[in-house]
mmCIF file of C-alpha atoms in Angstrom:
data_model
loop_
_atom_site.group_PDB
_atom_site.id
_atom_site.type_symbol
_atom_site.label_atom_id
_atom_site.label_comp_id
_atom_site.label_asym_id
_atom_site.label_seq_id
_atom_site.Cartn_x
_atom_site.Cartn_y
_atom_site.Cartn_z
ATOM 1 C CA MET J 1 -9.682 7.066 13.599
ATOM 2 C CA GLU J 2 -11.320 8.722 10.620
ATOM 3 C CA ILE J 3 -9.120 10.392 8.002
ATOM 4 C CA ASN J 4 -9.859 14.089 7.644
ATOM 5 C CA LYS J 5 -11.303 14.973 4.209
ATOM 6 C CA THR J 6 -8.473 17.446 3.704
ATOM 7 C CA ASN J 7 -5.873 14.706 4.161
ATOM 8 C CA LYS J 8 -7.674 11.798 2.502
ATOM 9 C CA GLN J 9 -6.301 12.379 -1.010
ATOM 10 C CA ALA J 10 -2.705 12.585 0.234
ATOM 11 C CA VAL J 11 -3.112 9.393 2.275
ATOM 12 C CA HIS J 12 -4.696 7.586 -0.669
ATOM 13 C CA ASN J 13 -1.913 8.732 -3.001
ATOM 14 C CA VAL J 14 0.940 7.470 -0.820
ATOM 15 C CA LEU J 15 -0.847 4.184 -0.130
ATOM 16 C CA ILE J 16 -1.484 3.573 -3.816
ATOM 17 C CA THR J 17 2.112 4.411 -4.718
ATOM 18 C CA ASP J 18 3.627 2.149 -2.056
ATOM 19 C CA LEU J 19 1.312 -0.798 -2.649
ATOM 20 C CA GLN J 20 1.656 -0.533 -6.442
ATOM 21 C CA ARG J 21 5.429 -0.627 -6.024
ATOM 22 C CA ARG J 22 5.146 -3.729 -3.878
ATOM 23 C CA ILE J 23 2.757 -5.427 -6.326
ATOM 24 C CA PHE J 24 5.077 -4.628 -9.247
ATOM 25 C CA LYS J 25 8.045 -6.120 -7.394
ATOM 26 C CA GLN J 26 6.094 -9.266 -6.529
ATOM 27 C CA TYR J 27 4.660 -9.547 -10.050
ATOM 28 C CA ASN J 28 8.111 -9.424 -11.636
ATOM 29 C CA ALA J 29 9.520 -11.908 -9.140
ATOM 30 C CA ARG J 30 6.729 -14.454 -9.564
ATOM 31 C CA LYS J 31 5.164 -14.011 -13.007
ATOM 32 C CA GLU J 32 7.041 -16.996 -14.471
ATOM 33 C CA GLU J 33 6.205 -19.187 -11.491
ATOM 34 C CA PHE J 34 2.443 -18.575 -11.749
ATOM 35 C CA ASN J 35 2.170 -17.758 -15.490
ATOM 36 C CA LEU J 36 0.871 -14.283 -14.700
ATOM 37 C CA THR J 37 -0.096 -12.053 -17.601
ATOM 38 C CA ASP J 38 -0.148 -8.291 -18.003
ATOM 39 C CA GLU J 39 -3.942 -8.520 -17.779
ATOM 40 C CA ASP J 40 -3.628 -10.167 -14.347
ATOM 41 C CA TYR J 41 -1.374 -7.310 -13.291
ATOM 42 C CA ASP J 42 -3.805 -4.674 -14.631
ATOM 43 C CA VAL J 43 -6.758 -6.253 -12.829
ATOM 44 C CA THR J 44 -4.770 -6.394 -9.579
ATOM 45 C CA GLN J 45 -3.841 -2.714 -9.927
ATOM 46 C CA THR J 46 -7.457 -1.721 -10.614
ATOM 47 C CA LEU J 47 -8.713 -3.639 -7.590
ATOM 48 C CA LEU J 48 -5.992 -2.085 -5.444
ATOM 49 C CA VAL J 49 -6.864 1.480 -6.410
ATOM 50 C CA ASP J 50 -10.568 0.826 -5.870
ATOM 51 C CA SER J 51 -9.879 -0.660 -2.440
ATOM 52 C CA VAL J 52 -7.637 2.226 -1.373
ATOM 53 C CA LEU J 53 -10.168 4.829 -2.488
ATOM 54 C CA HIS J 54 -12.731 3.227 -0.176
ATOM 55 C CA CYS J 55 -10.470 3.647 2.870
ATOM 56 C CA ASN J 56 -11.882 6.305 5.175
ATOM 57 C CA SER J 57 -10.176 5.400 8.433
ATOM 58 C CA ILE J 58 -7.034 3.826 9.867
ATOM 59 C CA LYS J 59 -9.096 0.688 10.501
ATOM 60 C CA ASP J 60 -10.051 0.573 6.804
ATOM 61 C CA ILE J 61 -6.371 0.883 5.878
ATOM 62 C CA ASN J 62 -5.462 -1.821 8.404
ATOM 63 C CA ASP J 63 -8.062 -4.161 6.867
ATOM 64 C CA LEU J 64 -6.665 -3.366 3.412
ATOM 65 C CA LEU J 65 -3.101 -4.118 4.508
ATOM 66 C CA LEU J 66 -4.224 -7.402 6.028
ATOM 67 C CA SER J 67 -5.682 -8.371 2.647
ATOM 68 C CA TYR J 68 -2.304 -7.602 1.019
ATOM 69 C CA ILE J 69 -0.199 -9.252 3.738
ATOM 70 C CA ASP J 70 1.778 -11.240 1.154
ATOM 71 C CA LEU J 71 3.311 -8.000 -0.167
ATOM 72 C CA PHE J 72 5.088 -7.432 3.144
ATOM 73 C CA ASP J 73 7.948 -9.554 4.344
ATOM 74 C CA GLY J 74 10.065 -9.569 7.439
ATOM 75 C CA GLU J 75 9.279 -10.013 11.101
ATOM 76 C CA LYS J 76 9.313 -6.258 11.763
ATOM 77 C CA ILE J 77 6.523 -5.668 9.252
ATOM 78 C CA TYR J 78 4.338 -8.445 10.624
ATOM 79 C CA ASN J 79 4.728 -7.197 14.190
ATOM 80 C CA HIS J 80 4.085 -3.540 13.464
ATOM 81 C CA VAL J 81 2.169 -2.731 10.283
ATOM 82 C CA PHE J 82 -0.785 -5.004 10.932
ATOM 83 C CA THR J 83 -1.891 -3.428 14.209
ATOM 84 C CA LEU J 84 -3.885 -0.184 14.232
ATOM 85 C CA ASP J 85 -0.971 1.719 15.769
ATOM 86 C CA GLY J 86 1.419 0.109 13.307
ATOM 87 C CA THR J 87 -0.855 1.010 10.417
ATOM 88 C CA MET J 88 -0.971 4.621 11.540
ATOM 89 C CA ASN J 89 2.836 4.714 11.813
ATOM 90 C CA TYR J 90 3.161 3.075 8.371
ATOM 91 C CA VAL J 91 0.920 5.757 6.829
ATOM 92 C CA LEU J 92 2.788 8.535 8.629
ATOM 93 C CA SER J 93 6.134 7.164 7.400
ATOM 94 C CA LEU J 94 4.804 7.131 3.820
ATOM 95 C CA LEU J 95 3.633 10.733 4.148
ATOM 96 C CA ILE J 96 6.963 11.825 5.650
ATOM 97 C CA GLU J 97 8.906 10.088 2.870
ATOM 98 C CA HIS J 98 6.694 11.771 0.279
ATOM 99 C CA ALA J 99 7.277 15.165 1.924
ATOM 100 C CA LYS J 100 11.058 14.602 1.940
ATOM 101 C CA VAL J 101 11.063 13.735 -1.755
ATOM 102 C CA ALA J 102 8.943 16.788 -2.553
ATOM 103 C CA TYR J 103 11.208 19.024 -0.454
ATOM 104 C CA GLU J 104 14.420 17.675 -2.004
ATOM 105 C CA SER J 105 13.126 18.233 -5.531
ATOM 106 C CA VAL J 106 12.642 21.972 -4.867
#
């Protein structure tokens, strides 16, 4: 399923925000263990944004999520996010959460 041009920016924004949050959490939890530097973190963020901006369909997003599988934990995530239907529901939940936050701030 292709993402409509009108919606692409919104989808990219919520994906970037969620995945950056997950990377930040993982980075802080494991930087001592793997001797990670701020430069490592910056490179990871740059690669993430570039990858997200190349997503034009739900399949592209699914492939992206599969490459970041280590950011997700829990049986529910593994069973649902990494299928095409699960990916679509994940994106919709991010968009709904973003809309709720925007609505509540008004």
